[in-house]
JSON list of C-alpha atoms in Angstrom, two decimals:
[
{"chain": "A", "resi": 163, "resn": "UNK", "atom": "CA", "xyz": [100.73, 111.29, 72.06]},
{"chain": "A", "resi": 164, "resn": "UNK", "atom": "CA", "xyz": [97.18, 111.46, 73.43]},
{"chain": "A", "resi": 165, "resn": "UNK", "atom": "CA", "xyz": [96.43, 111.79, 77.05]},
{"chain": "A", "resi": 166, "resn": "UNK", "atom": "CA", "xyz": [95.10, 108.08, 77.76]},
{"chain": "A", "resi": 167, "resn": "UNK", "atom": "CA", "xyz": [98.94, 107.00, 75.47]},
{"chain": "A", "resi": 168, "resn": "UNK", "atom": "CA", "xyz": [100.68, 109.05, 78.37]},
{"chain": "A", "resi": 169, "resn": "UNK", "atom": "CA", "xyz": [98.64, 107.76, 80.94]},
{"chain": "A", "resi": 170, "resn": "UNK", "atom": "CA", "xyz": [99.49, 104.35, 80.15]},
{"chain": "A", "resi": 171, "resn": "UNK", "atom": "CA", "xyz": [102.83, 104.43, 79.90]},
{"chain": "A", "resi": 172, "resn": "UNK", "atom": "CA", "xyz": [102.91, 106.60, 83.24]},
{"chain": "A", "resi": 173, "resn": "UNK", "atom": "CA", "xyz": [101.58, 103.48, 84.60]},
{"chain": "A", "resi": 174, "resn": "UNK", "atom": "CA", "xyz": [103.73, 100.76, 83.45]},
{"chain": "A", "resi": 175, "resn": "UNK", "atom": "CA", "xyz": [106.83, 102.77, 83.98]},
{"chain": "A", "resi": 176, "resn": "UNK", "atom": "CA", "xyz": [105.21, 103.08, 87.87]},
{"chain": "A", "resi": 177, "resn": "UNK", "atom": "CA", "xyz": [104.94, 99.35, 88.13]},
{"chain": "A", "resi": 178, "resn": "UNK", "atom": "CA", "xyz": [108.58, 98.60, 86.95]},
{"chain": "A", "resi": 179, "resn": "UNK", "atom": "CA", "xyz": [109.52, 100.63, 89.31]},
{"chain": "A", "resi": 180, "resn": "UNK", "atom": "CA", "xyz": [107.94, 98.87, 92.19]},
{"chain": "A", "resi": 181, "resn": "UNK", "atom": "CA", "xyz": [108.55, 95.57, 91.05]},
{"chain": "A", "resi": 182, "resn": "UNK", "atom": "CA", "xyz": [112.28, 96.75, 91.20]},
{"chain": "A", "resi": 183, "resn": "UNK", "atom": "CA", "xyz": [112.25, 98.72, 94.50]},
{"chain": "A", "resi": 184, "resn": "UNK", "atom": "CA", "xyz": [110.03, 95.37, 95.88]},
{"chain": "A", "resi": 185, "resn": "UNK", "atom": "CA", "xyz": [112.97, 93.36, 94.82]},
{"chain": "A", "resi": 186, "resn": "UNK", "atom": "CA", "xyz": [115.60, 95.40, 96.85]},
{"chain": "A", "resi": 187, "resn": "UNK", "atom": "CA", "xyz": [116.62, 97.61, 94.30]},
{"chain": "A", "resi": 188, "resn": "UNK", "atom": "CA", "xyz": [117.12, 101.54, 94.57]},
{"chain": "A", "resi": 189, "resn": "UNK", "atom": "CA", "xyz": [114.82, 102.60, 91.38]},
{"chain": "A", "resi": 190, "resn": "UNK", "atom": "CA", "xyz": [113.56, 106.30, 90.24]},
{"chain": "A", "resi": 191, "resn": "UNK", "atom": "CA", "xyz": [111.80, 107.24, 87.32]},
{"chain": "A", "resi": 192, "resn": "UNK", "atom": "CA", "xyz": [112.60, 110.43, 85.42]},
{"chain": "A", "resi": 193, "resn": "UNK", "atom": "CA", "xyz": [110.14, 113.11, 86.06]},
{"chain": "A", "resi": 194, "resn": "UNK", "atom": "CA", "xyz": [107.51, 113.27, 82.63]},
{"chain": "A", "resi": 195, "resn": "UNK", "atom": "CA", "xyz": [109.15, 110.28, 81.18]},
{"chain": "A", "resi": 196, "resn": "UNK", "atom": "CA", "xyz": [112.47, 112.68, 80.20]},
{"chain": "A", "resi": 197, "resn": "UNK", "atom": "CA", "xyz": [115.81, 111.92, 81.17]},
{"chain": "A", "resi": 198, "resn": "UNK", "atom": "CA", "xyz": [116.39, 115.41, 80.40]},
{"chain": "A", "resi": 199, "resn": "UNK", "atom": "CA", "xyz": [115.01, 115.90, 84.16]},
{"chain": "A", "resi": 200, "resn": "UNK", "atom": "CA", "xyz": [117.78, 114.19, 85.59]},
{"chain": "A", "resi": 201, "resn": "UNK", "atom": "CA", "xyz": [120.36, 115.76, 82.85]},
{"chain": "A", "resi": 202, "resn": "UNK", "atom": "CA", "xyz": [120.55, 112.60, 80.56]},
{"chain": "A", "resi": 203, "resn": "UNK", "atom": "CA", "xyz": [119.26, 111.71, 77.52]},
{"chain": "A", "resi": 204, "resn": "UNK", "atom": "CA", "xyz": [115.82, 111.99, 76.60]},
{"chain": "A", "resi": 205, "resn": "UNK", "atom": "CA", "xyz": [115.16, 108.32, 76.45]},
{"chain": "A", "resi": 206, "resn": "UNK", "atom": "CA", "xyz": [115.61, 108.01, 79.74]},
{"chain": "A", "resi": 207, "resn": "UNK", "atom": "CA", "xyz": [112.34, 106.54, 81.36]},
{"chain": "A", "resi": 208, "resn": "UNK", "atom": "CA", "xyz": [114.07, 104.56, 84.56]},
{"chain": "A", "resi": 209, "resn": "UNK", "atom": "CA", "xyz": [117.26, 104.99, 86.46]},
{"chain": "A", "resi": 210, "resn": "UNK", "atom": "CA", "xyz": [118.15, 102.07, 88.63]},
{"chain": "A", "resi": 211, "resn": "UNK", "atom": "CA", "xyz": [120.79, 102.09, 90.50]},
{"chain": "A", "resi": 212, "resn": "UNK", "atom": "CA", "xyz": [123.24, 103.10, 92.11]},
{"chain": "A", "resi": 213, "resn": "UNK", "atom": "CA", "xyz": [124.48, 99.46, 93.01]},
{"chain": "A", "resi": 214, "resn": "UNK", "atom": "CA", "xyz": [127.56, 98.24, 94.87]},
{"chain": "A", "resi": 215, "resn": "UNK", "atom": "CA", "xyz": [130.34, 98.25, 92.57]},
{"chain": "A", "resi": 216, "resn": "UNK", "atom": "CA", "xyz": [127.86, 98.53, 89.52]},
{"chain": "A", "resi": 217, "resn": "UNK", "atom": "CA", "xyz": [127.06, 102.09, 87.93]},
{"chain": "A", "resi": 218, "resn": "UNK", "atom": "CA", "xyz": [123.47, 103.35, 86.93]},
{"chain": "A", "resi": 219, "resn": "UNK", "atom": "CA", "xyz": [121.70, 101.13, 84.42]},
{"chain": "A", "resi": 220, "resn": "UNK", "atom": "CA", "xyz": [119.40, 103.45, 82.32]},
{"chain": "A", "resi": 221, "resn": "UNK", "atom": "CA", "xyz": [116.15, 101.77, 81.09]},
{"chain": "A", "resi": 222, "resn": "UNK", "atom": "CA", "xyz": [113.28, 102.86, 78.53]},
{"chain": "A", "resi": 223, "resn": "UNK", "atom": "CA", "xyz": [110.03, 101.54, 78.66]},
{"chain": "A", "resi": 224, "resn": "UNK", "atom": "CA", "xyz": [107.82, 100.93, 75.89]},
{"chain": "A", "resi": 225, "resn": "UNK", "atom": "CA", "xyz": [104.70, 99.30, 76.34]},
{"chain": "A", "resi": 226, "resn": "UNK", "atom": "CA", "xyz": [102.48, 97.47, 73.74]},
{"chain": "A", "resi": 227, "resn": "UNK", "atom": "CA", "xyz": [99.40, 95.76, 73.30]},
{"chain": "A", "resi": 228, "resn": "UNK", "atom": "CA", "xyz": [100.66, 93.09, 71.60]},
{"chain": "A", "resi": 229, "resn": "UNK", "atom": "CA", "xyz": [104.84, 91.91, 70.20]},
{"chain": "A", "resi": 230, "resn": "UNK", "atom": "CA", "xyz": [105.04, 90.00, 67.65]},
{"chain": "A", "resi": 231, "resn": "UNK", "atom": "CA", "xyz": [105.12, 86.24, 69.27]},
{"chain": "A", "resi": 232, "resn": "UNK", "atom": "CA", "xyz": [108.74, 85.96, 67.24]},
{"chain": "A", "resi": 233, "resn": "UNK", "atom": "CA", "xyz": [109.65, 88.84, 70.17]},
{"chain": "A", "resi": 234, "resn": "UNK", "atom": "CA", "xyz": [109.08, 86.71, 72.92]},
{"chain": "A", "resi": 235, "resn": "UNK", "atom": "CA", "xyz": [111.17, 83.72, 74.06]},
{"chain": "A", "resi": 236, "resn": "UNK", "atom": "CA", "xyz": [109.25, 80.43, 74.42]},
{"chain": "A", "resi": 237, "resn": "UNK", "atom": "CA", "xyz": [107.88, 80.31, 77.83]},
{"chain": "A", "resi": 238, "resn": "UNK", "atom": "CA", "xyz": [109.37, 77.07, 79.89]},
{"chain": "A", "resi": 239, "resn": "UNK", "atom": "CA", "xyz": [111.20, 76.32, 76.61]},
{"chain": "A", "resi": 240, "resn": "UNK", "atom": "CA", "xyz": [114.04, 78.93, 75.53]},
{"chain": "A", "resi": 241, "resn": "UNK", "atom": "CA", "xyz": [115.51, 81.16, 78.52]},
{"chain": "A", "resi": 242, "resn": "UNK", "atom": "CA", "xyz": [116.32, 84.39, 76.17]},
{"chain": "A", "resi": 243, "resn": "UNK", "atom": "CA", "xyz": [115.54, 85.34, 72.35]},
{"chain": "A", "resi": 244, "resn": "UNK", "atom": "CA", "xyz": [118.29, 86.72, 70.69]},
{"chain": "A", "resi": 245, "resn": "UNK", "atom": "CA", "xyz": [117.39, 89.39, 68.02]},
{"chain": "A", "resi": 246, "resn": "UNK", "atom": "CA", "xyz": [120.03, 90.11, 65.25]},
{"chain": "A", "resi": 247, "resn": "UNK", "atom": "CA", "xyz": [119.40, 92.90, 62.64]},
{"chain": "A", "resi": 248, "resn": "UNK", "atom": "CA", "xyz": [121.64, 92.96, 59.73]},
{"chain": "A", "resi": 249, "resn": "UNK", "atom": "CA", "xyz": [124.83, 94.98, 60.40]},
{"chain": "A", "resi": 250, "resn": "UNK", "atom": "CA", "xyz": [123.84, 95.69, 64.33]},
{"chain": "A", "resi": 251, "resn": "UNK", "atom": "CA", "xyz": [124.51, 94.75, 67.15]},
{"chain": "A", "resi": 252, "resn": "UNK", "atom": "CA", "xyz": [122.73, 91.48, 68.99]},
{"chain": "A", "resi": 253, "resn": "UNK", "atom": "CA", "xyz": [119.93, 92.24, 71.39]},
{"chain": "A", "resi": 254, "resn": "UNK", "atom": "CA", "xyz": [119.02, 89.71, 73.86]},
{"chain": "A", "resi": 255, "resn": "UNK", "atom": "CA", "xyz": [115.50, 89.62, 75.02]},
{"chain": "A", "resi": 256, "resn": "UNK", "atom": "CA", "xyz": [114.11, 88.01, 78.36]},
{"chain": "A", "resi": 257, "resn": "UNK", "atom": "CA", "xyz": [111.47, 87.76, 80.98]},
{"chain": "A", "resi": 258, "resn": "UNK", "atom": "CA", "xyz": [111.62, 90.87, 83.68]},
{"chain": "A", "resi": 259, "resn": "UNK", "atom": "CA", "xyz": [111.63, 88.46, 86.34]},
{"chain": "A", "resi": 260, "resn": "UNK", "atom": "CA", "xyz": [114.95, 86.77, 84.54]},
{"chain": "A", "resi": 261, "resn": "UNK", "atom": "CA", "xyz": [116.38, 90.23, 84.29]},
{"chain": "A", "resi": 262, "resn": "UNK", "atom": "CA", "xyz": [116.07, 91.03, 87.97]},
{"chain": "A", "resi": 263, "resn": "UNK", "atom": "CA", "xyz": [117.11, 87.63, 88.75]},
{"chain": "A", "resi": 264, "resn": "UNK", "atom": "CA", "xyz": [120.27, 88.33, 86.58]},
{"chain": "A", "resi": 265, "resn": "UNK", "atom": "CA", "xyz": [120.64, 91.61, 88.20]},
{"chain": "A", "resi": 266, "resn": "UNK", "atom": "CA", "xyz": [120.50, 90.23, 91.56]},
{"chain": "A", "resi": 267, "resn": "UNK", "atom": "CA", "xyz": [123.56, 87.43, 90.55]},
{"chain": "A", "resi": 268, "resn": "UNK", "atom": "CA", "xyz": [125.57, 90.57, 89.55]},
{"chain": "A", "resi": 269, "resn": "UNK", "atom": "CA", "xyz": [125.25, 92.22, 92.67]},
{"chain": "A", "resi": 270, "resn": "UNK", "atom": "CA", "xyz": [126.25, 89.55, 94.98]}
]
């Protein structure tokens, strides 16, 4: 990965951290992008957490110039995108801003 690769995912990782700690939420990221710093798994890019009654959530961070627009749920239209690959398990994408509002409901 060349230096300006690392530098911009340095930063994004830095801003999803504030926009979680801005939000009332106890966020760290790992030290160098590693889990391995904090003893998990190398994927690691975020730990946020702990919550009341909820355990660390564990978050990577990839960023992109551009997803594909069959990535990205229909803005004002569809809530969350659900992606199915054969023989795997469903992921569900959403807005960050949905995410932290889901987040929030779960903590109350």
């Amino acid at each position: 990965m060349g230096r300006s690769q690392k530098q911009k995912g340095n930063r994004i990782e830095r801003k999803i951290v504030k926009k979680l700690q801005d939000s009332g939420f106890e966020a760290k990221r790992t030290w160098g992008s590693s889990g391995r710093s904090m003893g998990l798994d190398d994927e690691v890019d975020i730990v946020l957490g702990p919550a009341p009654g909820v355990q660390d959530l564990y978050l990577q961070v990839k960023g992109r110039r551009k997803l594909a627009d069959y990535i990205k749920p229909k803005e004002g239209i569809i809530h969350a995108q659900v992606l199915v690959q054969d023989r795997e398990e469903p992921l569900v994408v959403i807005s960050f801003d949905k995410y932290v509002e889901y987040l929030k409901l779960k903590n109350d």
